[in-house]
GROMACS .gro file of C-alpha atoms in nm:
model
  219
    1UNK     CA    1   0.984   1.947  -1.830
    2UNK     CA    2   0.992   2.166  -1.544
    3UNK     CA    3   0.964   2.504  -1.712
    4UNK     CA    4   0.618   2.400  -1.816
    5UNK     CA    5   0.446   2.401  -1.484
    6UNK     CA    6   0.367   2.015  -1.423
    7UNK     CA    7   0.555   1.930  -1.142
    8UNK     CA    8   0.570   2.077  -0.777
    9UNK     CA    9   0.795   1.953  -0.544
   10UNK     CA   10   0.783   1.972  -0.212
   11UNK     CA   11   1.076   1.938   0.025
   12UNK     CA   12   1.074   1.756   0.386
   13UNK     CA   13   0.739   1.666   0.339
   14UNK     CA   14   0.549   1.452   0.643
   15UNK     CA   15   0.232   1.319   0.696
   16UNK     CA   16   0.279   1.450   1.040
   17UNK     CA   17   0.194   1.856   1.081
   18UNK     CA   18   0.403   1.931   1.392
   19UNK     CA   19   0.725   1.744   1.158
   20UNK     CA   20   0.677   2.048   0.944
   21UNK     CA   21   0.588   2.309   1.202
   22UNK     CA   22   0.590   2.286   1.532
   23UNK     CA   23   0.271   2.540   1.585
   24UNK     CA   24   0.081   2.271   1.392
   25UNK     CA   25  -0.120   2.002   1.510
   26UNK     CA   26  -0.323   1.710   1.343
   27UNK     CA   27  -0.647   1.859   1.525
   28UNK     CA   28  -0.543   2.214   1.393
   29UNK     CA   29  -0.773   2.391   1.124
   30UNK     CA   30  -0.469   2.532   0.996
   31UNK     CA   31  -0.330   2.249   0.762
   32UNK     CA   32  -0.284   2.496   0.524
   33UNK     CA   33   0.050   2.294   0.403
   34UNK     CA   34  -0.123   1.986   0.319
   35UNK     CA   35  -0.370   2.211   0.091
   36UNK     CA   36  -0.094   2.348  -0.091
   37UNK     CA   37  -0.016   1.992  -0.151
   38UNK     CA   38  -0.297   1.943  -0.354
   39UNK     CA   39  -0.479   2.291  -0.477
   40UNK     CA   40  -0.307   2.277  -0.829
   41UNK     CA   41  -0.427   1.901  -0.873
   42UNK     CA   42  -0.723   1.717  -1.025
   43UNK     CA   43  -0.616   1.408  -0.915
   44UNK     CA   44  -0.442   1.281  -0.549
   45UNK     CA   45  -0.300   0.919  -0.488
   46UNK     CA   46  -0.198   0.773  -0.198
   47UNK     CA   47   0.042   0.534  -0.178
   48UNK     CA   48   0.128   0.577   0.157
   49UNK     CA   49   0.175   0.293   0.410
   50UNK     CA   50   0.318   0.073   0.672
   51UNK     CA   51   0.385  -0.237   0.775
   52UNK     CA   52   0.532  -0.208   1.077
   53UNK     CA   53   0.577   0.031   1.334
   54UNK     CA   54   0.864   0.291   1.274
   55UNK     CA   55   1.055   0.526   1.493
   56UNK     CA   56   0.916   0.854   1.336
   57UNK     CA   57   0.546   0.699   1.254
   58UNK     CA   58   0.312   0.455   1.325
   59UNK     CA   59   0.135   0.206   1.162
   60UNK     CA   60  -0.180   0.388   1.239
   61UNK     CA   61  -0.096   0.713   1.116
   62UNK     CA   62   0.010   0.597   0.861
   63UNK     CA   63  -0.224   0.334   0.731
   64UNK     CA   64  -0.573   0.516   0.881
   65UNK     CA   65  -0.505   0.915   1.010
   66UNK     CA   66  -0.315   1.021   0.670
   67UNK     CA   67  -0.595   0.884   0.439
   68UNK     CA   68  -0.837   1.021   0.624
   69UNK     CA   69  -0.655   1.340   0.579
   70UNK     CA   70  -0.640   1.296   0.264
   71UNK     CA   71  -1.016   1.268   0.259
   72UNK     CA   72  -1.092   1.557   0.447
   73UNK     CA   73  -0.876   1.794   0.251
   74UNK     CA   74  -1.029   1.665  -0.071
   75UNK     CA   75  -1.390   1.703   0.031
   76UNK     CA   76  -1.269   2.053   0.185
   77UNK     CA   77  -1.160   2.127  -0.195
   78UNK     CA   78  -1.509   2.041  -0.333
   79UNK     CA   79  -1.419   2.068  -0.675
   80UNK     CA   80  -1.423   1.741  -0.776
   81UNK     CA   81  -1.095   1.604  -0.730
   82UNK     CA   82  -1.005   1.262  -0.793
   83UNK     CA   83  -0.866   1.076  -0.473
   84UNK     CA   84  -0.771   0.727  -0.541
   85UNK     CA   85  -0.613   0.524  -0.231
   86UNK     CA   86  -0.387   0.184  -0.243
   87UNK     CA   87  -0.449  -0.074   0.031
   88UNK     CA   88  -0.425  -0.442   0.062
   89UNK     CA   89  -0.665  -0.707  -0.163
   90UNK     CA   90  -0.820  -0.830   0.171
   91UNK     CA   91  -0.874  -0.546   0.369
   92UNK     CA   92  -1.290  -0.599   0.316
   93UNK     CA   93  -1.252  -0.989   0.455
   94UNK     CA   94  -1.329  -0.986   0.837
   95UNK     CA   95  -1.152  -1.324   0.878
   96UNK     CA   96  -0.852  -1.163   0.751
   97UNK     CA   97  -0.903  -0.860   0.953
   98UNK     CA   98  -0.907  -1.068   1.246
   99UNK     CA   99  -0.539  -1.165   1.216
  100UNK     CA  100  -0.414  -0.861   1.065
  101UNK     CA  101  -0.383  -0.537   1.205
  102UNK     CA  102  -0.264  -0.335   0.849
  103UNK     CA  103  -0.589  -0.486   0.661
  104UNK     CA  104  -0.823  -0.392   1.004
  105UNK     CA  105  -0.654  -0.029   0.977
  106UNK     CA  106  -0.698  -0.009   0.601
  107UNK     CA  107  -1.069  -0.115   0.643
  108UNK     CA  108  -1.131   0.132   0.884
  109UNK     CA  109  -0.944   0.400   0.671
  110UNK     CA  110  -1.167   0.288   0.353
  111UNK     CA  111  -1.484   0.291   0.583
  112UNK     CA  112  -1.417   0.644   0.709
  113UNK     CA  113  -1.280   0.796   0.360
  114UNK     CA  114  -1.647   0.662   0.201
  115UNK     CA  115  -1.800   0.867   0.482
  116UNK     CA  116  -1.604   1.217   0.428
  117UNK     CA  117  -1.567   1.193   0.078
  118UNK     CA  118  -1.815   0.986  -0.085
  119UNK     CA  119  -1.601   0.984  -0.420
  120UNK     CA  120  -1.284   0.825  -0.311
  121UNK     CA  121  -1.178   0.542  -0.513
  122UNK     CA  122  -1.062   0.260  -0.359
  123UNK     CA  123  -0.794   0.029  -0.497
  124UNK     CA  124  -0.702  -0.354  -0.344
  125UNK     CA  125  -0.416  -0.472  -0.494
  126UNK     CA  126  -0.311  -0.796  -0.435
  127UNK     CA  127   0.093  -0.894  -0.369
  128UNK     CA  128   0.327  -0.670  -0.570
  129UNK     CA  129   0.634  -0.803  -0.731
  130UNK     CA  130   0.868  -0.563  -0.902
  131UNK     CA  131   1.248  -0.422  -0.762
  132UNK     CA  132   1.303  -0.402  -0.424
  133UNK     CA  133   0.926  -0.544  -0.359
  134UNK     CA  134   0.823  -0.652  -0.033
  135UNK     CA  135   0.717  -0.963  -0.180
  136UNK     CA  136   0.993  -1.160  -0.379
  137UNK     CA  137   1.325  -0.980  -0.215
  138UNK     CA  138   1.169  -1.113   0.133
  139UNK     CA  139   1.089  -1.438   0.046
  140UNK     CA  140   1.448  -1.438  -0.108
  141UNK     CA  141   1.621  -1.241   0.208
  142UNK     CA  142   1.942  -1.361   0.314
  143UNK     CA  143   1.821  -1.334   0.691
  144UNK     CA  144   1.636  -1.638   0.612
  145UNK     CA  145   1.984  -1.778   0.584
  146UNK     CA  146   1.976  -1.873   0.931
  147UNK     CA  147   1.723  -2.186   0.885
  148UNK     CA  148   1.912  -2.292   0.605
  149UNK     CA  149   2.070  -2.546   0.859
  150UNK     CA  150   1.759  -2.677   1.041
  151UNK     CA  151   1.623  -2.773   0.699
  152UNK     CA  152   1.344  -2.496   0.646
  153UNK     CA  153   1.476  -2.227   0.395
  154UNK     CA  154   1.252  -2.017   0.385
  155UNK     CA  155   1.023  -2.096   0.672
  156UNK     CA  156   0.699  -2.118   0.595
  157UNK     CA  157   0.323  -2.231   0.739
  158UNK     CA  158   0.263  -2.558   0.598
  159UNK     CA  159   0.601  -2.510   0.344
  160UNK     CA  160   0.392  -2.255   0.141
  161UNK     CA  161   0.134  -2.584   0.031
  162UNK     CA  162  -0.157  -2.460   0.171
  163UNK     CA  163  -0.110  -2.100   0.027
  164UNK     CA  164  -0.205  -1.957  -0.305
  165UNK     CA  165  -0.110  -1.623  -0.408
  166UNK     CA  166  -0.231  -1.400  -0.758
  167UNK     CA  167   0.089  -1.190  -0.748
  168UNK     CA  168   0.106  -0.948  -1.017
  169UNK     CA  169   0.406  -0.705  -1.129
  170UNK     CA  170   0.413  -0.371  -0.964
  171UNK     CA  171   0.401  -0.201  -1.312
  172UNK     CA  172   0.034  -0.366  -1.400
  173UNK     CA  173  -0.029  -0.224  -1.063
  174UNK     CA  174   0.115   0.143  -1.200
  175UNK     CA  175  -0.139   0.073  -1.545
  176UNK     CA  176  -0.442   0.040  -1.394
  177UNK     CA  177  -0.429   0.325  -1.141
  178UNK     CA  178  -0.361   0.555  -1.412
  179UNK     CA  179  -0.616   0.407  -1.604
  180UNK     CA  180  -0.883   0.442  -1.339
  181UNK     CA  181  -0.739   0.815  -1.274
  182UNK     CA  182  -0.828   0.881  -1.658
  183UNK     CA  183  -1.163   0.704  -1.688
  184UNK     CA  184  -1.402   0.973  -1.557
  185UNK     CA  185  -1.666   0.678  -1.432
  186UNK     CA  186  -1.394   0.612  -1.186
  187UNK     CA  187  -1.457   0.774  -0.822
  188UNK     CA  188  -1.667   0.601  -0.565
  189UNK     CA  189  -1.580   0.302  -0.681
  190UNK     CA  190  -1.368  -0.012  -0.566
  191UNK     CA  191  -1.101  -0.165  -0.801
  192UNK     CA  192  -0.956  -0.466  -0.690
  193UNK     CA  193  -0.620  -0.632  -0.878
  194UNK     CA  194  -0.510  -0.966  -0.913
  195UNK     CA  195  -0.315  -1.199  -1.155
  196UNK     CA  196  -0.583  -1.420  -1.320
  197UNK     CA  197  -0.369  -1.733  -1.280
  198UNK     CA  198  -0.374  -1.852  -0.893
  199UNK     CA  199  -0.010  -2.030  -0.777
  200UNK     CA  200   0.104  -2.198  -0.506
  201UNK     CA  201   0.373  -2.052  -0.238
  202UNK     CA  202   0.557  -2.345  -0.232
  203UNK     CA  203   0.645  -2.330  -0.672
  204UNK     CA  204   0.672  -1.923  -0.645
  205UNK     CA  205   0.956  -2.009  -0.360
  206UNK     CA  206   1.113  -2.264  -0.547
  207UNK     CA  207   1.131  -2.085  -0.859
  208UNK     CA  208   1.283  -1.741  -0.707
  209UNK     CA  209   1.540  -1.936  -0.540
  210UNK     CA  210   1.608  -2.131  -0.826
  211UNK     CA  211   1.646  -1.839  -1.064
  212UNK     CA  212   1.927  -1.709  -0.806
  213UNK     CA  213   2.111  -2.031  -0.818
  214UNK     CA  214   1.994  -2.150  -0.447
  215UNK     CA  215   1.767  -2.417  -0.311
  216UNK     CA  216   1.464  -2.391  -0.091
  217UNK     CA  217   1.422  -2.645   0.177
  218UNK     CA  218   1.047  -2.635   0.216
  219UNK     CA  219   1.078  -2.808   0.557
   0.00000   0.00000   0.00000
């Protein structure tokens, strides 16, 4: 499918300018790599993020300076194109901004986007399961191995009771961005995904351990 001019691949690419050249700077007007990145699309999506800090980048630039990259390169473009953007279901709750720095950066990110490029589309998804998730492989993670023998396997607040997640599968996730990169009523506006049926962290951890043959001690 190559010969027909649809992909464009980009090797050692970095959210970071001086990763890709050293003369470069994130303060630079030159960032004319990062438009090449996007001058033969109609439509960019991030789905870049962190949850932690790592030893080549941040949480921050990750989760608030790329975006807003992202914004400012798109609005630089002015011709229209699409920029749809992945964070968290809760990132617009204060409360939960309050005891989580990813959602307070993702708010921030969304907040500043709006403000550069009044057309980005914002999409909250809510947990993700699907291979090698974040979600099901690390409630199932053999590091929580280690409380097996107090009694609490996997540890949770409350034993997962007082918690209620609408998980949905990563590819319903894939669906509906595509779907709201088609529909052309799309940009400026904020999706947010969610299974319809609510359940409680307690039966999702019972039933992922049982389907691997182990037991959860909800201590």
């Amino acid at each position: 499918m190559f010969d027909l001019g649809q992909y464009f691949v980009v090797e050692n690419f970095s959210i970071k300018p001086s990763d890709v050249d050293s003369d470069l700077q994130a303060n630079d007007n030159d960032l004319d790599y990062y438009r090449d990145l996007i001058r033969h699309t109609n439509v960019v999506i991030n789905v870049i993020g962190a949850r932690r800090e790592m030893n080549r980048y941040t949480m921050g630039e990750c989760n608030y300076d790329w975006p807003v990259r992202l914004a400012e390169l798109c609005a630089e473009k002015n011709d229209g194109t699409k920029l749809i953007h992945l964070v968290h279901l809760n990132s617009h709750d204060a409360k939960s901004r309050e005891e989580s720095i990813i959602l307070e950066q993702q708010w921030q990110a969304e907040q500043a986007m709006r403000a550069i490029y009044p057309e980005t589309t914002i999409v909250r998804s809510s947990w993700a399961f699907g291979a090698r998730d974040n979600y099901a492989d690390m409630l199932t993670h053999m590091r929580w191995q280690n409380f097996k023998e107090l009694g609490a396997w996997p540890l949770l607040y409350n034993a997962g009771l007082r918690t209620f997640h609408r998980s949905i599968s990563s590819a319903d996730v894939a669906e509906a961005i595509v779907r709201i990169a088609k529909h052309p009523d799309s940009p400026g506006h904020t999706f947010e995904l969610y299974n319809e049926n609510r359940f409680q962290l307690s039966d999702i951890c019972e039933l992922l351990y049982e389907a691997q043959g182990e037991e959860a001690f909800l201590f």
